[in-house]
Amino acid sequence: MAQGDWWRHGVVYHIYPRSFADSNGDGVGDLAGITSRLDYLNDGTPASLGVDAIWLSPFYPSPMADFGYDVTDYTGVDPSFGTLADFDRLLAEAHARGMRVIVDLVPNHTSDRHPWFIEARASRASPKRDWYVWADPRPDGRPPNNWKSTFPRAGPAWTFDGRTGQWYLHSFLPEQPDLNWWNPEVRLAMDEVMRFWLDRGVDGFRVDVAHRMARDPELRDNPLVLVGDRDDPTGQVRAMRLAEMGATLFDEDWPEVHEILRRFRRTLDAYDDRMAVGEVYLLDLRRLARYYGGGRDELHLAHNFVFLHQPWKPEAFRSVVNEYAELLPTGAWPAHFLGNHDHARVASRYDEGGNGLARARVGAMMLLSLRGTPFVYYGEELGMRDAQVAPDRVVDVDGRDPVRTPMPWDGSPGAGFSSGEPWLPVAADAGRTNVATERDDPTSMLSLYRRLIWYRKGSAALRRGSYRSLPDAPASLFAFVREAPEERLLVALNFSGEPVSWALDPGLADTGRLEVSTYAARQPGPVQLSELVVGPDEGVVLRLG
Ligand code: NOJ
């Protein structure tokens, strides 16, 4: 396997294990199912998708109140996903195909059924009591402060424990008590968890809510702002407004979090070639950039949620990318993604009168040609849309079922995902949007993803080159140049439904060759740079000479 900064140069594919492939017919995806589909992800030939790494959402023992983000044993495998032996096999098989494996680390909270919490909850004198965040009620009996759960339905971030007469903190569900990272034993325990997986051979971690682990030790109230919960279902607008106001949030992004991440980094650096990518859900690029530390001592990568939240406007994406490039410390490398298991699928999110798929194709080209590591959520490569989930099939506490439906492998009733009844319904369009149908169709989304990923693999400019946006491009384009000593590429993405004709600055290049278009029918070949035409909702990659 190629060594070095693989996490900078490769494409990472995000698997939600419950939904990818079910090997035993119980309706729930599992590790053996993933192993059986590895050739689809990368068999070493352009017939496969060609991704370089996979990130697995949690597969640890869990009561599944938040489908695995509520862990009862950090070093095991939930029986519904298989066994540790299945994991070892998956890891070995992925490595044999040159793919790295990143596992989810959920250090902010455990399940309320984790033995640590059961012990902590037993009495105020428990040796584990301080592993979690406990506080007395306010004099009038209300929760200790005004912090809210990230899930609106959960209400306050506190639950009262009648037996011991105190409240415990949970940034998410009451079933997910927050660990107290001020306690050194918690830090030691998580070091062990990391080493357990690193010793087994995993290549890195995706760190869940990496910005939450440290919070105000005095548990002070967050400032009140005039943004109601109804307008702010994720709490992010609140965070953004507060950041704009320069206000301090007391329940996240506390300075000590950087010390914790430096500790994670030291653990990782004791091994060869491992990495951590953080879910740093801060809609403030300045704060986000700090999670790289000095560039080499905190996270290797931080998911950029500001990018994901942009409206379908070229100037919106351009300004986020440019601003972020300015803010990142030397040596830091961006991580882009347009979807994950918590967010609407791209073809649905950006749809306006039926152009969702065309836009998703442009989005794919943007993701795979920008400077930074692309993360692709399973099914995006097929153009999956948000599925309709009937009220009696809803299982998630936060409305995320539509983006977690089974991977459609073929057009059969179980979509080739399961021979049993899938835990979430198969999407209504799976008869058309599936691997078997798309695999041999040169016009499909899957063919475009394969083309882009393999093109990127062969392109020094896209993998590691510099980035420069072209501000003089027509207003509906996001256009940029990627350059390495070996080659220079121009990427032009049309965000509008109108064709654009662009006379490029003659100083930029003498000749241009179309390498890839999001239009399946547009063939590679020479183009006129004095009159470059980019079609409605089209993206192109040109080689400049
Ligand atoms: C972020 C994860 O992506 C999400 O799915 C989960 O609900 C929360 N963290 C809590 O772990």
XYZ file of C-alpha atoms and ligand atoms in Angstrom:
556
model
C 0.000 0.000 0.000
C 1.262 3.479 -0.831
C 2.525 5.222 2.287
C 2.583 8.898 3.137
C -0.278 11.315 3.455
C -2.880 8.995 1.959
C -5.600 10.954 3.724
C -4.704 14.051 1.689
C -4.652 12.406 -1.699
C -7.384 9.821 -1.501
C -11.162 9.811 -1.745
C -12.993 8.632 1.376
C -16.288 6.759 1.093
C -18.634 6.980 4.059
C -20.565 3.823 4.911
C -23.513 3.753 7.256
C -23.197 0.065 8.192
C -26.892 -0.518 8.954
C -27.778 0.460 5.417
C -25.035 -0.822 3.132
C -25.347 -4.607 2.762
C -27.057 -7.224 4.889
C -25.347 -10.624 4.757
C -27.684 -12.599 7.033
C -31.162 -11.505 6.022
C -32.123 -9.825 9.287
C -32.805 -6.537 7.507
C -29.849 -4.738 9.095
C -26.630 -4.157 7.193
C -23.519 -5.714 8.729
C -19.738 -5.934 8.508
C -19.732 -9.162 6.483
C -22.086 -7.440 4.048
C -19.622 -4.584 3.628
C -16.787 -7.050 3.051
C -18.802 -8.742 0.326
C -19.132 -5.426 -1.499
C -15.554 -4.201 -1.300
C -14.860 -4.950 -4.953
C -17.569 -2.484 -5.893
C -15.645 0.183 -3.987
C -12.234 -0.662 -5.378
C -11.053 -3.745 -7.219
C -8.064 -1.949 -8.641
C -9.734 -1.260 -11.996
C -11.825 1.631 -13.329
C -14.795 -0.744 -13.438
C -15.005 -0.100 -9.684
C -15.630 3.188 -7.930
C -11.974 3.534 -7.015
C -12.200 5.040 -3.537
C -9.067 4.980 -1.395
C -10.571 4.706 2.078
C -13.811 3.914 3.846
C -15.199 5.524 6.967
C -17.561 3.325 8.952
C -20.211 4.932 11.143
C -20.361 3.163 14.551
C -20.782 -0.597 14.691
C -20.088 -0.966 18.435
C -22.486 -2.575 20.920
C -25.321 -0.146 21.403
C -28.995 -0.011 22.409
C -29.379 2.015 19.163
C -31.222 4.971 20.678
C -29.140 6.990 18.191
C -28.274 4.041 15.952
C -24.826 3.386 17.300
C -23.833 6.870 18.435
C -24.793 5.611 21.899
C -22.034 3.140 22.708
C -22.069 0.560 25.524
C -18.694 -0.983 24.678
C -16.055 0.932 22.746
C -14.045 -2.158 21.920
C -16.674 -4.559 20.673
C -19.004 -5.137 17.748
C -22.776 -5.080 18.123
C -24.185 -8.546 17.325
C -26.441 -6.989 14.692
C -23.288 -5.973 12.798
C -21.319 -9.175 13.402
C -18.231 -9.955 15.470
C -14.715 -8.674 15.995
C -13.568 -11.463 13.692
C -15.850 -10.010 11.007
C -14.256 -6.632 11.592
C -10.744 -8.064 11.291
C -11.725 -9.730 8.061
C -13.211 -6.525 6.684
C -10.058 -4.645 7.596
C -7.779 -7.239 6.013
C -9.878 -7.423 2.843
C -10.006 -3.638 2.524
C -6.240 -3.414 3.015
C -5.719 -6.159 0.456
C -7.498 -3.893 -2.052
C -5.395 -0.896 -1.078
C -8.211 0.789 0.852
C -7.769 2.364 4.269
C -10.372 2.022 6.999
C -11.453 4.823 9.321
C -13.743 4.022 12.247
C -16.004 6.380 14.149
C -14.817 7.404 17.595
C -17.580 8.717 19.849
C -15.699 10.314 22.735
C -18.176 12.985 23.802
C -20.777 10.647 25.228
C -21.571 7.016 25.957
C -24.868 5.185 26.115
C -26.734 5.496 29.422
C -26.344 1.713 29.525
C -22.574 1.803 29.307
C -21.151 0.143 32.463
C -19.319 3.408 33.231
C -22.577 5.339 33.397
C -24.427 2.615 35.270
C -21.679 2.784 37.890
C -21.607 6.602 37.885
C -25.338 6.778 38.356
C -25.417 4.301 41.231
C -24.380 6.814 43.884
C -22.809 10.208 44.378
C -19.860 8.415 45.957
C -19.248 6.171 42.949
C -15.643 6.217 41.732
C -17.049 6.757 38.231
C -19.383 9.578 39.281
C -17.057 12.273 38.001
C -16.618 10.549 34.625
C -19.871 12.274 33.659
C -21.181 15.797 34.163
C -23.447 16.043 37.192
C -24.907 19.171 38.734
C -27.396 20.136 41.389
C -30.748 21.634 40.431
C -31.159 25.380 40.525
C -32.840 26.557 43.747
C -36.246 26.461 42.070
C -35.638 22.881 40.949
C -34.945 23.688 37.287
C -32.012 22.183 35.337
C -28.588 23.565 36.284
C -28.396 25.930 33.306
C -30.062 26.813 29.996
C -28.109 24.457 27.728
C -30.190 22.629 25.151
C -29.820 19.242 23.511
C -28.772 19.341 19.866
C -31.905 17.336 19.118
C -34.798 19.764 19.498
C -37.087 16.940 20.509
C -34.924 16.166 23.523
C -35.366 19.678 24.966
C -32.933 20.616 27.731
C -29.449 19.095 27.729
C -30.083 17.831 31.262
C -31.953 14.883 32.760
C -32.750 14.536 36.439
C -31.626 11.412 38.199
C -34.175 10.928 40.982
C -32.124 8.411 42.929
C -29.105 10.647 43.454
C -30.910 13.994 43.221
C -28.716 15.511 40.517
C -29.009 16.309 36.802
C -26.672 14.813 34.209
C -25.635 16.498 30.986
C -26.370 15.130 27.518
C -25.613 17.144 24.407
C -27.875 14.747 22.511
C -30.457 12.276 23.860
C -30.939 11.515 27.559
C -29.697 8.053 26.531
C -26.343 9.658 25.602
C -24.789 11.112 28.761
C -21.780 13.364 28.124
C -18.425 12.255 29.468
C -16.523 14.684 31.673
C -13.294 15.330 29.806
C -11.871 17.340 32.691
C -11.421 14.020 34.463
C -7.969 12.543 33.664
C -9.265 8.976 33.967
C -11.660 9.622 31.083
C -8.720 10.741 28.965
C -6.758 7.624 29.856
C -9.729 5.386 29.117
C -10.173 6.910 25.650
C -6.446 6.573 24.936
C -6.922 2.856 25.500
C -9.910 2.743 23.172
C -7.910 4.422 20.439
C -4.975 2.074 20.921
C -7.274 -0.928 20.808
C -8.375 -0.070 17.259
C -4.990 1.239 16.136
C -3.338 -1.981 17.308
C -5.932 -3.902 15.298
C -4.798 -1.968 12.252
C -7.388 0.747 11.630
C -6.017 3.697 9.693
C -7.767 6.416 11.601
C -10.806 7.849 13.284
C -13.664 10.115 12.462
C -14.132 11.943 15.750
C -17.793 12.509 16.546
C -18.678 16.051 17.696
C -15.029 16.860 18.179
C -15.866 20.456 19.189
C -18.057 19.415 22.115
C -15.769 17.442 24.371
C -14.712 20.384 26.506
C -17.147 22.880 27.942
C -17.248 25.503 30.633
C -16.263 23.839 33.907
C -18.464 26.358 35.700
C -21.459 25.356 33.552
C -22.497 28.953 32.920
C -25.638 29.798 30.934
C -25.295 30.365 27.226
C -26.128 33.921 26.201
C -29.728 34.378 25.152
C -30.276 35.364 21.549
C -33.387 36.147 19.615
C -33.347 32.989 17.546
C -36.160 30.624 18.399
C -35.772 26.876 18.231
C -38.346 26.569 15.503
C -36.170 28.578 13.128
C -33.064 26.800 14.202
C -33.656 23.068 14.244
C -29.979 22.177 14.421
C -28.894 24.922 16.779
C -26.327 25.965 14.199
C -27.875 29.295 13.307
C -27.746 30.112 16.973
C -24.070 29.203 17.092
C -23.349 31.220 13.975
C -25.147 34.325 15.205
C -23.370 34.092 18.501
C -20.031 33.721 16.810
C -20.785 36.743 14.644
C -21.587 38.673 17.788
C -18.310 37.517 19.266
C -20.227 35.902 22.108
C -18.887 32.929 24.024
C -20.749 29.680 23.910
C -20.279 27.771 27.109
C -21.355 24.318 25.972
C -18.997 23.800 23.002
C -15.726 24.866 21.396
C -14.177 25.442 24.812
C -10.400 26.085 24.579
C -9.510 22.900 26.455
C -10.842 20.879 23.516
C -7.595 21.672 21.717
C -5.572 20.052 24.478
C -7.716 16.940 24.158
C -7.166 16.862 20.405
C -3.410 17.301 20.855
C -3.556 14.266 23.076
C -5.412 12.307 20.392
C -2.755 13.381 17.921
C 0.071 12.177 20.147
C -1.631 8.791 20.399
C -2.009 8.615 16.628
C 1.518 9.793 15.962
C 2.903 6.842 17.907
C 1.718 4.724 14.957
C 2.640 4.959 11.276
C 0.415 6.743 8.856
C -2.772 7.100 10.937
C -5.138 10.036 10.952
C -8.127 11.711 12.556
C -10.867 13.657 10.814
C -13.116 15.619 13.107
C -16.785 16.328 12.914
C -16.292 19.951 13.891
C -19.790 21.266 13.517
C -19.012 24.951 13.804
C -20.418 27.235 11.142
C -17.568 29.639 11.633
C -14.485 29.083 9.467
C -12.184 30.911 11.830
C -13.028 28.619 14.716
C -12.998 25.569 12.466
C -9.474 26.320 11.254
C -8.231 26.226 14.849
C -8.969 22.495 15.021
C -5.878 21.854 12.934
C -3.825 23.378 15.745
C -0.526 24.580 14.353
C -1.177 22.497 11.237
C 0.417 19.322 12.522
C -0.571 18.831 16.143
C -4.366 18.470 16.313
C -6.766 17.021 13.737
C -5.384 15.940 10.364
C -8.670 16.967 8.775
C -11.819 18.755 9.914
C -15.089 18.355 8.065
C -16.150 21.719 6.740
C -19.845 22.093 7.532
C -19.904 25.663 6.268
C -19.251 24.277 2.783
C -22.098 21.775 3.114
C -24.533 24.478 4.189
C -24.059 26.737 1.165
C -26.956 27.598 -1.120
C -26.575 26.599 -4.797
C -24.686 29.735 -5.770
C -21.203 29.849 -7.275
C -20.141 32.861 -5.232
C -21.249 31.117 -2.035
C -18.997 28.088 -2.572
C -16.187 30.229 -3.963
C -16.098 32.508 -0.970
C -16.147 29.650 1.545
C -13.316 27.844 -0.243
C -11.235 31.000 -0.648
C -11.765 32.284 2.841
C -10.965 28.919 4.342
C -7.764 28.650 2.312
C -6.673 31.959 3.835
C -7.510 30.872 7.360
C -5.942 27.423 7.456
C -2.527 27.198 9.098
C 0.422 26.087 6.992
C 0.339 22.348 6.436
C -3.402 22.050 7.054
C -5.538 20.444 4.388
C -9.283 20.934 3.793
C -11.888 18.143 3.861
C -14.966 18.644 1.700
C -18.232 16.806 1.689
C -21.751 17.543 0.489
C -23.665 14.914 2.409
C -23.583 12.513 5.316
C -25.979 10.484 7.452
C -27.328 13.622 9.122
C -28.049 15.764 6.052
C -30.332 15.827 3.037
C -29.016 14.102 -0.047
C -27.504 16.401 -2.640
C -29.950 15.562 -5.454
C -32.829 16.528 -3.146
C -31.263 19.423 -1.309
C -30.427 21.412 -4.400
C -33.390 20.396 -6.524
C -35.321 23.274 -8.037
C -37.951 22.139 -10.498
C -36.364 18.813 -11.373
C -32.704 19.780 -11.872
C -31.490 18.043 -8.691
C -29.601 15.306 -10.494
C -27.930 17.670 -12.952
C -26.831 19.825 -10.040
C -25.666 16.790 -8.106
C -23.407 15.981 -11.071
C -21.895 19.452 -10.899
C -21.607 19.036 -7.129
C -19.736 15.765 -7.632
C -17.273 17.454 -9.952
C -16.761 20.289 -7.485
C -16.196 17.884 -4.600
C -13.753 15.744 -6.543
C -11.758 18.559 -8.109
C -11.313 21.022 -5.262
C -8.131 21.113 -3.226
C -8.821 18.933 -0.207
C -9.924 15.437 0.699
C -13.365 14.524 -0.666
C -15.765 12.456 1.429
C -18.552 10.708 -0.477
C -21.594 9.450 1.418
C -22.831 6.020 0.266
C -25.459 6.252 -2.457
C -24.454 9.750 -3.550
C -22.560 8.077 -6.378
C -25.909 6.699 -7.580
C -27.747 9.995 -7.266
C -29.917 8.763 -4.406
C -32.541 11.211 -3.244
C -34.150 11.633 0.166
C -36.571 8.752 0.443
C -40.153 8.981 1.600
C -40.468 7.213 4.922
C -44.053 6.605 6.018
C -44.852 7.761 9.559
C -45.187 4.196 10.813
C -41.651 3.383 9.579
C -39.954 6.376 11.215
C -37.213 5.253 13.593
C -34.850 8.209 14.016
C -35.323 10.838 16.694
C -34.202 13.635 14.447
C -35.821 13.111 11.036
C -32.787 11.543 9.353
C -34.350 8.303 8.084
C -34.788 9.592 4.492
C -31.012 9.790 4.034
C -30.281 6.404 5.598
C -32.350 4.048 3.439
C -30.763 0.846 2.080
C -28.086 1.008 -0.560
C -29.840 -0.057 -3.779
C -27.689 -2.723 -5.397
C -30.301 -3.843 -7.895
C -33.951 -3.440 -8.792
C -35.271 -6.410 -6.768
C -37.739 -5.817 -3.902
C -35.001 -5.871 -1.242
C -32.771 -3.862 -3.631
C -30.088 -6.532 -3.281
C -29.495 -5.050 0.176
C -31.277 -7.746 2.146
C -33.226 -10.920 1.607
C -35.333 -9.949 4.628
C -37.390 -6.892 5.521
C -34.991 -3.912 5.534
C -34.887 -1.858 8.732
C -35.802 1.219 6.688
C -37.837 1.058 3.480
C -36.059 0.816 0.157
C -36.359 4.139 -1.685
C -39.221 4.314 -4.180
C -36.871 5.049 -7.099
C -34.552 2.108 -6.357
C -35.844 0.275 -9.430
C -33.989 2.844 -11.506
C -31.415 4.285 -9.143
C -29.310 1.240 -8.352
C -25.853 -0.166 -8.955
C -26.871 -2.884 -11.439
C -28.714 -0.436 -13.678
C -26.138 2.309 -13.487
C -23.027 0.215 -13.747
C -23.162 -0.232 -17.516
C -24.918 3.005 -18.367
C -22.360 5.585 -19.491
C -24.828 8.390 -18.748
C -25.406 7.367 -15.114
C -24.289 9.162 -11.997
C -22.241 6.100 -11.088
C -20.328 6.328 -14.372
C -19.636 9.998 -13.727
C -18.367 9.326 -10.195
C -16.129 6.519 -11.442
C -14.787 8.747 -14.193
C -14.102 11.630 -11.799
C -12.504 9.488 -9.120
C -10.218 7.652 -11.534
C -9.371 10.859 -13.317
C -8.434 12.424 -10.021
C -6.285 9.433 -9.168
C -4.234 10.030 -12.305
C -4.015 13.779 -11.861
C -1.262 15.330 -9.781
C -2.983 18.713 -10.033
C -6.248 17.473 -8.572
C -4.684 15.286 -5.903
C -2.165 17.694 -4.533
C -1.911 20.783 -6.722
C -2.457 24.412 -5.801
C -5.841 26.103 -6.078
C -6.657 29.539 -7.469
C -10.156 30.753 -8.197
C -10.782 32.925 -11.259
C -12.817 35.897 -10.066
C -13.250 37.251 -13.601
C -15.254 34.246 -14.753
C -18.892 34.889 -15.715
C -21.114 35.273 -12.669
C -22.846 31.924 -12.930
C -19.570 29.992 -12.933
C -17.380 28.821 -10.104
C -14.087 28.517 -11.968
C -10.681 27.627 -10.615
C -7.267 26.444 -11.686
C -5.529 23.464 -10.111
C -1.851 23.303 -10.797
C 1.046 20.940 -10.125
C 4.471 20.984 -11.750
C 3.213 18.259 -14.114
C -0.047 19.814 -15.268
C -2.535 22.652 -15.096
C -6.287 22.144 -15.084
C -9.200 24.536 -15.280
C -12.461 23.552 -13.616
C -15.562 25.518 -14.606
C -18.863 24.753 -12.902
C -22.044 26.315 -14.187
C -24.482 26.845 -11.319
C -27.213 28.191 -13.583
C -29.706 26.633 -15.974
C -28.452 28.859 -18.834
C -25.481 28.218 -21.103
C -22.475 30.427 -20.520
C -19.985 31.555 -23.097
C -16.655 32.667 -21.727
C -13.701 34.239 -23.487
C -10.818 33.239 -21.261
C -7.979 35.613 -20.613
C -5.479 34.776 -23.411
C -2.717 35.037 -20.811
C -4.064 32.005 -19.002
C -3.234 29.388 -21.634
C -2.713 28.834 -25.338
C -4.699 25.664 -25.700
C -7.395 23.820 -23.863
C -8.580 20.259 -23.941
C -11.824 19.046 -22.446
C -11.016 16.166 -20.126
C -14.303 15.511 -18.329
C -17.780 16.989 -18.574
C -20.736 16.262 -16.338
C -22.623 15.872 -19.624
C -22.180 12.232 -20.522
C -22.492 12.957 -24.240
C -19.815 15.629 -24.402
C -16.659 13.953 -25.595
C -13.108 14.875 -24.556
C -11.173 16.888 -27.105
C -9.791 20.332 -27.948
C -11.841 23.408 -27.001
C -11.615 27.067 -27.986
C -10.491 29.063 -24.969
C -11.540 32.293 -26.695
C -15.105 31.016 -26.645
C -15.567 28.348 -24.017
C -19.167 27.233 -23.749
C -20.356 25.657 -20.516
C -23.874 24.287 -20.823
C -26.772 24.674 -18.376
C -25.947 22.847 -15.121
C -22.714 21.599 -16.631
C -19.292 21.253 -15.125
C -16.097 20.774 -17.103
C -12.474 19.961 -16.407
C -10.066 21.298 -19.030
C -6.385 20.676 -19.456
C -4.532 23.912 -20.128
C -1.523 23.966 -22.384
C -23.003 13.431 15.161
C -23.404 12.234 14.386
O -23.048 12.441 13.036
C -24.883 12.073 14.564
O -25.421 11.085 13.725
C -25.150 11.757 16.005
O -26.539 11.737 16.233
C -24.510 12.795 16.931
N -23.191 13.156 16.545
C -24.420 12.270 18.336
O -23.401 11.326 18.430
